[in-house]
Amino acid sequence: MAENKTVSIIYTGGTLGMRPSEKGYVPASDLDGLLRERLPELGLGALPRYELTEYEHPLESSNATPRHWYELADRIRDRGEAFDGFVVIHGTDTLTYTSSALSFLLSGFGRPVVVTGAQIPLYEVRSDASGNLIGAMQAIATGKLHDVSVCFGRYLLRGNRSTKVKSTELDAFESPNHPPVAEIGTDFQFNEVNALPPPPGVLAKPPSYRDCNIAVLPIYPGMPEGVIDAIVGAGAAGIVLRCYGVGTAPTADEDFLAALHRACDAGVVVVAVSQCLEGRVTLARYAAGSALADVGVVSGFDMTTEAAFAKLHALFALGLDAGAVAGLMQENLRGELTPA
Ligand code: ASP
């Protein structure tokens, strides 16, 4: 029953609570006042009770750094006992980096965390904020979630499978390689098979923030090898290499391949994901992919860029060495990938 549950709403910032300024929308404080004015039903019995915590300086999420994920995870973990679930209000631009990261940082936490936001501020008359926020609260009230999800528009999605696919439409997120956990129409159509497979692996302890340089690098035609050397020279511990298709790159370019080889030999964990939204990386399918594996690049299978990026962070934050990180990047820890 919704009324027996209590949800912690954490307002980190984002469009949902933004106000207009001369330079465009800016993050704004006092979401509490705005909710009371624009969304009084949030306090009524049909939804879980809630307690709102607002960041002192709400974020434009494009300014979020990995440190933000760890602080947020700590806040959630510290309040774990007192609440049946958590709704995180977040900017949409980096929402899925955060939802992916939380899935690793809150490994074993067990309580539902639903990340949401809006494309149109609650302040505006035709906002998607109320539907998204109420959807997130109702999703928790079902008692069917035990992990990190994204609630947005018509979908409830697994947090570490989600990605922002539309910059202006209200159904901004999809999880192209994993079916929605629920479709939200007149009702929640849960597909419980997609909800919560028991995690096959568990991170040993909650990692604390560690300053760690992870790069995201798209392959593009004519890419000079100096780009890879520069990233390694800047101290990268890992690279999410966004390859073509099923995992190919210009491996006929010996200098390019040699640069990747140097990176892997230097202990940089290079993980291949696809530039395609749907499908998976199979490095052995083409010689242009096998050559990547031969120099030490590991497959990210069907992980999103966000999941691979956040997972590298979380694993290095545990203090694991490059070999162990490379091994775990190919294992399904929190439902983020479909193994071979
Ligand atoms: N730029 C905003 C942000 O990510 C976009 C949004 O929230 O929709 O904070």
Short mmCIF file of C-alpha atoms and ligand atoms in Angstrom, two decimals:
data_model
loop_
_atom_site.label_atom_id
_atom_site.label_comp_id
_atom_site.label_asym_id
_atom_site.label_seq_id
_atom_site.Cartn_x
_atom_site.Cartn_y
_atom_site.Cartn_z
CA MET A 1 0.00 0.00 0.00
CA ALA A 2 1.41 3.37 -1.04
CA GLU A 3 0.40 5.11 2.18
CA ASN A 4 2.47 2.74 4.31
CA LYS A 5 5.65 3.59 2.46
CA THR A 6 7.98 6.51 2.93
CA VAL A 7 10.19 7.70 0.13
CA SER A 8 13.19 9.97 0.32
CA ILE A 9 13.21 12.42 -2.59
CA ILE A 10 16.65 13.84 -3.23
CA TYR A 11 16.69 16.92 -5.44
CA THR A 12 20.12 17.23 -7.03
CA GLY A 13 19.08 19.78 -9.66
CA GLY A 14 18.23 19.58 -13.36
CA THR A 15 15.50 21.02 -15.54
CA LEU A 16 12.69 19.73 -13.31
CA GLY A 17 13.38 22.47 -10.77
CA MET A 18 14.93 25.08 -13.07
CA ARG A 19 13.78 28.66 -13.60
CA PRO A 20 14.29 30.93 -16.59
CA SER A 21 17.08 33.52 -16.64
CA GLU A 22 18.41 35.93 -19.27
CA LYS A 23 20.86 33.24 -20.32
CA GLY A 24 18.40 30.36 -20.39
CA TYR A 25 17.27 27.94 -17.71
CA VAL A 26 19.33 27.79 -14.53
CA PRO A 27 19.15 25.47 -11.51
CA ALA A 28 16.95 26.81 -8.72
CA SER A 29 16.47 26.14 -5.03
CA ASP A 30 13.24 25.76 -3.06
CA LEU A 31 11.79 22.82 -4.93
CA ASP A 32 9.73 22.27 -1.79
CA GLY A 33 7.79 25.49 -2.39
CA LEU A 34 7.31 24.71 -6.05
CA LEU A 35 6.05 21.19 -5.32
CA ARG A 36 3.51 22.47 -2.82
CA GLU A 37 2.29 25.01 -5.34
CA ARG A 38 2.31 22.91 -8.52
CA LEU A 39 2.04 19.36 -7.30
CA PRO A 40 -0.06 19.29 -4.11
CA GLU A 41 -1.16 15.70 -4.84
CA LEU A 42 2.33 14.59 -3.92
CA GLY A 43 1.36 15.03 -0.28
CA LEU A 44 -1.87 13.08 -0.57
CA GLY A 45 -2.55 9.51 0.51
CA ALA A 46 -2.56 7.85 -2.91
CA LEU A 47 1.21 8.19 -3.07
CA PRO A 48 3.86 7.20 -0.55
CA ARG A 49 4.74 9.75 2.12
CA TYR A 50 7.89 11.61 1.24
CA GLU A 51 10.69 13.60 2.74
CA LEU A 52 12.46 16.01 0.43
CA THR A 53 16.17 16.77 0.65
CA GLU A 54 17.47 19.52 -1.58
CA TYR A 55 21.05 20.06 -2.60
CA GLU A 56 22.26 23.39 -1.27
CA HIS A 57 23.48 24.23 -4.76
CA PRO A 58 21.29 22.34 -7.25
CA LEU A 59 23.28 21.19 -10.25
CA GLU A 60 23.01 21.70 -13.95
CA SER A 61 23.85 18.04 -14.55
CA SER A 62 26.31 18.77 -17.32
CA ASN A 63 28.52 20.06 -14.48
CA ALA A 64 28.30 16.81 -12.54
CA THR A 65 31.57 14.94 -12.02
CA PRO A 66 32.10 11.39 -10.75
CA ARG A 67 32.55 12.81 -7.24
CA HIS A 68 28.82 13.70 -7.41
CA TRP A 69 27.89 10.00 -7.84
CA TYR A 70 29.81 8.99 -4.75
CA GLU A 71 28.33 11.77 -2.60
CA LEU A 72 24.86 10.85 -3.79
CA ALA A 73 25.43 7.14 -3.12
CA ASP A 74 26.68 7.99 0.39
CA ARG A 75 23.59 10.09 1.09
CA ILE A 76 21.34 7.26 -0.07
CA ARG A 77 23.22 4.59 1.87
CA ASP A 78 23.26 6.70 5.04
CA ARG A 79 19.46 7.03 4.94
CA GLY A 80 18.84 3.47 3.83
CA GLU A 81 17.20 2.21 7.00
CA ALA A 82 14.63 4.97 7.26
CA PHE A 83 13.06 4.78 3.81
CA ASP A 84 11.34 2.27 1.56
CA GLY A 85 12.88 3.81 -1.51
CA PHE A 86 14.63 6.80 -3.03
CA VAL A 87 13.68 9.12 -5.85
CA VAL A 88 16.60 11.07 -7.24
CA ILE A 89 15.66 14.20 -9.20
CA HIS A 90 18.45 14.82 -11.67
CA GLY A 91 19.23 16.72 -14.86
CA THR A 92 18.66 14.59 -17.93
CA ASP A 93 21.98 15.32 -19.65
CA THR A 94 24.07 13.10 -17.40
CA LEU A 95 21.23 11.25 -15.70
CA THR A 96 22.27 7.87 -17.08
CA TYR A 97 25.90 8.29 -16.01
CA THR A 98 24.55 8.77 -12.51
CA SER A 99 21.98 5.95 -12.69
CA SER A 100 24.68 3.61 -14.02
CA ALA A 101 27.13 4.66 -11.33
CA LEU A 102 24.57 4.26 -8.54
CA SER A 103 23.90 0.71 -9.66
CA PHE A 104 27.54 -0.16 -8.95
CA LEU A 105 28.06 2.05 -5.91
CA LEU A 106 24.91 0.76 -4.21
CA SER A 107 25.62 -2.86 -4.98
CA GLY A 108 23.82 -5.04 -2.45
CA PHE A 109 21.81 -2.07 -1.08
CA GLY A 110 18.52 -3.71 -2.05
CA ARG A 111 16.18 -0.71 -1.77
CA PRO A 112 14.69 0.82 -4.90
CA VAL A 113 16.31 3.95 -6.27
CA VAL A 114 14.45 5.62 -9.12
CA VAL A 115 16.17 8.43 -10.98
CA THR A 116 13.98 10.91 -12.80
CA GLY A 117 13.85 14.47 -14.09
CA ALA A 118 12.02 16.47 -16.72
CA GLN A 119 12.46 17.98 -20.15
CA ILE A 120 10.25 20.96 -19.23
CA PRO A 121 10.56 22.62 -15.80
CA LEU A 122 7.79 22.09 -13.28
CA TYR A 123 7.56 25.88 -13.19
CA GLU A 124 6.24 25.91 -16.78
CA VAL A 125 2.59 25.19 -17.54
CA ARG A 126 3.05 22.15 -19.79
CA SER A 127 5.67 20.28 -17.83
CA ASP A 128 6.43 16.58 -17.88
CA ALA A 129 7.80 16.86 -14.33
CA SER A 130 4.69 15.82 -12.44
CA GLY A 131 4.10 12.66 -14.51
CA ASN A 132 7.71 11.59 -14.14
CA LEU A 133 7.89 12.30 -10.43
CA ILE A 134 4.56 10.65 -9.64
CA GLY A 135 5.56 7.70 -11.85
CA ALA A 136 8.78 7.29 -9.87
CA MET A 137 6.86 7.38 -6.56
CA GLN A 138 4.30 4.86 -7.82
CA ALA A 139 7.01 2.58 -9.15
CA ILE A 140 8.49 2.40 -5.65
CA ALA A 141 5.06 1.86 -4.11
CA THR A 142 4.60 -1.33 -6.17
CA GLY A 143 7.28 -3.00 -4.06
CA LYS A 144 8.61 -4.70 -7.20
CA LEU A 145 11.90 -2.83 -7.49
CA HIS A 146 15.13 -3.53 -5.63
CA ASP A 147 17.66 -1.81 -7.81
CA VAL A 148 18.39 1.44 -9.63
CA SER A 149 15.89 2.42 -12.34
CA VAL A 150 15.12 5.38 -14.53
CA CYS A 151 11.51 6.58 -14.73
CA PHE A 152 10.84 8.89 -17.62
CA GLY A 153 7.90 9.41 -19.97
CA ARG A 154 6.28 6.10 -20.73
CA TYR A 155 9.07 3.90 -19.42
CA LEU A 156 10.63 2.50 -16.33
CA LEU A 157 14.08 1.31 -17.36
CA ARG A 158 17.01 -0.41 -15.74
CA GLY A 159 19.37 2.34 -14.60
CA ASN A 160 22.57 0.91 -16.01
CA ARG A 161 21.00 0.04 -19.38
CA SER A 162 19.48 3.46 -20.03
CA THR A 163 20.68 6.19 -22.31
CA LYS A 164 19.31 9.56 -23.39
CA VAL A 165 18.22 9.19 -27.00
CA LYS A 166 16.11 12.30 -27.60
CA SER A 167 17.08 15.84 -26.76
CA THR A 168 13.64 17.43 -26.98
CA GLU A 169 10.97 14.71 -26.82
CA LEU A 170 9.36 13.73 -23.56
CA ASP A 171 10.25 10.03 -23.90
CA ALA A 172 13.89 11.00 -23.72
CA PHE A 173 15.35 7.70 -22.53
CA GLU A 174 15.54 4.17 -23.80
CA SER A 175 17.39 1.02 -22.87
CA PRO A 176 18.12 -0.26 -26.38
CA ASN A 177 19.66 -3.54 -25.29
CA HIS A 178 17.25 -4.40 -22.53
CA PRO A 179 13.45 -4.35 -22.53
CA PRO A 180 11.75 -1.81 -20.28
CA VAL A 181 11.14 -2.93 -16.70
CA ALA A 182 7.66 -1.44 -17.05
CA GLU A 183 5.64 0.51 -19.56
CA ILE A 184 3.63 3.30 -18.05
CA GLY A 185 0.24 3.86 -19.63
CA THR A 186 -3.04 3.93 -17.80
CA ASP A 187 -1.30 1.40 -15.55
CA PHE A 188 2.17 0.12 -14.86
CA GLN A 189 2.70 -2.86 -17.17
CA PHE A 190 5.51 -4.59 -15.31
CA ASN A 191 7.53 -7.19 -17.08
CA GLU A 192 9.04 -8.72 -14.01
CA VAL A 193 11.51 -10.83 -15.95
CA ASN A 194 13.17 -7.56 -16.91
CA ALA A 195 13.03 -6.11 -13.44
CA LEU A 196 15.56 -7.74 -11.24
CA PRO A 197 17.63 -10.70 -12.16
CA PRO A 198 19.55 -11.54 -8.99
CA PRO A 199 23.00 -9.96 -9.38
CA PRO A 200 25.44 -12.66 -10.52
CA GLY A 201 28.36 -10.84 -8.98
CA VAL A 202 28.60 -8.37 -6.12
CA LEU A 203 31.18 -5.66 -5.52
CA ALA A 204 33.03 -6.58 -2.36
CA LYS A 205 32.57 -3.29 -0.49
CA PRO A 206 31.12 0.13 -1.32
CA PRO A 207 33.90 2.02 -3.02
CA SER A 208 34.87 5.49 -1.83
CA TYR A 209 35.62 8.23 -4.29
CA ARG A 210 38.98 7.97 -5.92
CA ASP A 211 40.34 10.49 -8.37
CA CYS A 212 40.50 8.35 -11.47
CA ASN A 213 40.98 9.40 -15.05
CA ILE A 214 38.68 7.46 -17.39
CA ALA A 215 38.37 8.63 -21.00
CA VAL A 216 35.66 8.08 -23.59
CA LEU A 217 37.05 7.96 -27.10
CA PRO A 218 35.00 7.55 -30.27
CA ILE A 219 36.72 5.97 -33.23
CA TYR A 220 36.44 8.10 -36.37
CA PRO A 221 37.82 7.85 -39.89
CA GLY A 222 41.41 9.04 -40.09
CA MET A 223 41.89 9.17 -36.34
CA PRO A 224 45.56 9.85 -35.57
CA GLU A 225 47.33 7.57 -33.09
CA GLY A 226 48.47 10.67 -31.21
CA VAL A 227 44.97 10.97 -29.75
CA ILE A 228 45.45 7.68 -27.90
CA ASP A 229 48.97 8.58 -26.78
CA ALA A 230 47.72 11.92 -25.49
CA ILE A 231 45.00 10.27 -23.41
CA VAL A 232 47.48 7.79 -21.97
CA GLY A 233 49.95 10.62 -21.38
CA ALA A 234 47.27 12.49 -19.43
CA GLY A 235 47.21 9.58 -16.98
CA ALA A 236 44.14 7.61 -18.06
CA ALA A 237 43.51 4.43 -16.07
CA GLY A 238 40.83 3.32 -18.53
CA ILE A 239 39.43 4.15 -21.94
CA VAL A 240 35.92 3.43 -23.15
CA LEU A 241 36.66 2.96 -26.84
CA ARG A 242 33.53 3.60 -28.87
CA CYS A 243 34.14 1.34 -31.86
CA TYR A 244 32.19 0.92 -35.06
CA GLY A 245 29.45 -1.71 -35.33
CA VAL A 246 30.30 -5.01 -33.63
CA GLY A 247 33.67 -3.68 -32.52
CA THR A 248 35.93 -2.62 -35.35
CA ALA A 249 38.51 0.15 -35.69
CA PRO A 250 41.11 1.17 -38.30
CA THR A 251 43.46 -1.66 -37.34
CA ALA A 252 45.11 -1.65 -40.78
CA ASP A 253 46.76 1.54 -39.56
CA GLU A 254 49.83 0.10 -37.83
CA ASP A 255 50.54 3.28 -35.91
CA PHE A 256 47.03 3.37 -34.53
CA LEU A 257 47.19 -0.27 -33.46
CA ALA A 258 50.65 0.21 -31.96
CA ALA A 259 49.32 3.13 -29.88
CA LEU A 260 46.53 0.93 -28.52
CA HIS A 261 49.07 -1.79 -27.81
CA ARG A 262 51.25 0.67 -25.88
CA ALA A 263 48.19 1.79 -23.90
CA CYS A 264 47.23 -1.76 -22.93
CA ASP A 265 50.84 -2.68 -22.13
CA ALA A 266 51.03 0.37 -19.87
CA GLY A 267 48.13 -1.06 -17.84
CA VAL A 268 45.36 1.12 -19.25
CA VAL A 269 42.11 -0.87 -19.38
CA VAL A 270 40.65 -0.33 -22.85
CA VAL A 271 37.03 -1.45 -23.19
CA ALA A 272 35.32 -1.67 -26.57
CA VAL A 273 31.68 -0.60 -26.78
CA SER A 274 29.70 0.11 -29.92
CA GLN A 275 28.78 3.44 -31.45
CA CYS A 276 25.52 1.75 -32.46
CA LEU A 277 22.68 2.13 -30.00
CA GLU A 278 21.52 -1.44 -30.41
CA GLY A 279 23.41 -4.70 -30.57
CA ARG A 280 26.65 -5.90 -29.07
CA VAL A 281 30.38 -6.00 -29.54
CA THR A 282 31.82 -9.25 -30.88
CA LEU A 283 35.49 -8.55 -31.47
CA ALA A 284 36.14 -11.88 -33.19
CA ARG A 285 33.59 -11.26 -35.92
CA TYR A 286 35.99 -9.26 -38.12
CA ALA A 287 39.74 -9.27 -38.39
CA ALA A 288 39.51 -5.53 -37.73
CA GLY A 289 38.09 -6.42 -34.33
CA SER A 290 40.29 -9.43 -33.53
CA ALA A 291 43.28 -7.17 -33.94
CA LEU A 292 41.94 -5.03 -31.09
CA ALA A 293 41.60 -8.08 -28.85
CA ASP A 294 45.12 -9.20 -29.83
CA VAL A 295 46.65 -6.01 -28.45
CA GLY A 296 44.67 -6.26 -25.19
CA VAL A 297 41.39 -4.42 -25.77
CA VAL A 298 38.54 -6.13 -23.89
CA SER A 299 34.92 -6.37 -24.99
CA GLY A 300 32.21 -4.36 -23.28
CA PHE A 301 29.61 -6.56 -25.01
CA ASP A 302 26.30 -4.66 -25.02
CA MET A 303 27.10 -2.13 -22.29
CA THR A 304 26.18 1.49 -22.83
CA THR A 305 29.02 3.98 -22.84
CA GLU A 306 27.68 5.35 -19.55
CA ALA A 307 27.64 1.93 -17.88
CA ALA A 308 31.15 1.10 -19.08
CA PHE A 309 32.45 4.48 -17.92
CA ALA A 310 30.82 4.28 -14.48
CA LYS A 311 31.82 0.63 -14.03
CA LEU A 312 35.48 1.39 -14.75
CA HIS A 313 35.32 4.14 -12.14
CA ALA A 314 33.66 1.94 -9.54
CA LEU A 315 36.10 -0.94 -10.07
CA PHE A 316 39.21 1.27 -9.90
CA ALA A 317 37.72 2.93 -6.80
CA LEU A 318 37.81 -0.49 -5.15
CA GLY A 319 41.57 -0.41 -5.54
CA LEU A 320 41.66 -3.32 -7.99
CA ASP A 321 44.59 -3.65 -10.38
CA ALA A 322 44.21 -3.29 -14.13
CA GLY A 323 44.07 -7.07 -14.73
CA ALA A 324 41.25 -7.55 -12.24
CA VAL A 325 39.37 -4.54 -13.61
CA ALA A 326 39.71 -5.84 -17.19
CA GLY A 327 38.36 -9.22 -16.08
CA LEU A 328 35.36 -7.77 -14.22
CA MET A 329 34.53 -5.42 -17.09
CA GLN A 330 33.61 -8.54 -19.06
CA GLU A 331 31.42 -9.96 -16.30
CA ASN A 332 27.84 -9.10 -15.58
CA LEU A 333 27.89 -7.52 -12.13
CA ARG A 334 24.64 -5.56 -11.89
CA GLY A 335 22.62 -6.53 -14.95
CA GLU A 336 24.56 -4.03 -17.06
CA LEU A 337 25.61 -6.46 -19.78
CA THR A 338 24.61 -9.66 -21.48
CA PRO A 339 27.63 -11.96 -21.42
CA ALA A 340 28.74 -13.85 -24.52
N1 ASP B 1 20.78 20.65 -18.91
C1 ASP B 1 19.81 20.01 -18.04
C2 ASP B 1 20.56 19.18 -17.03
O1 ASP B 1 21.00 18.11 -17.38
C3 ASP B 1 18.89 19.18 -18.86
C4 ASP B 1 17.76 18.52 -18.09
O2 ASP B 1 17.73 18.44 -16.89
O3 ASP B 1 16.83 18.06 -18.76
O4 ASP B 1 20.72 19.55 -15.90
#
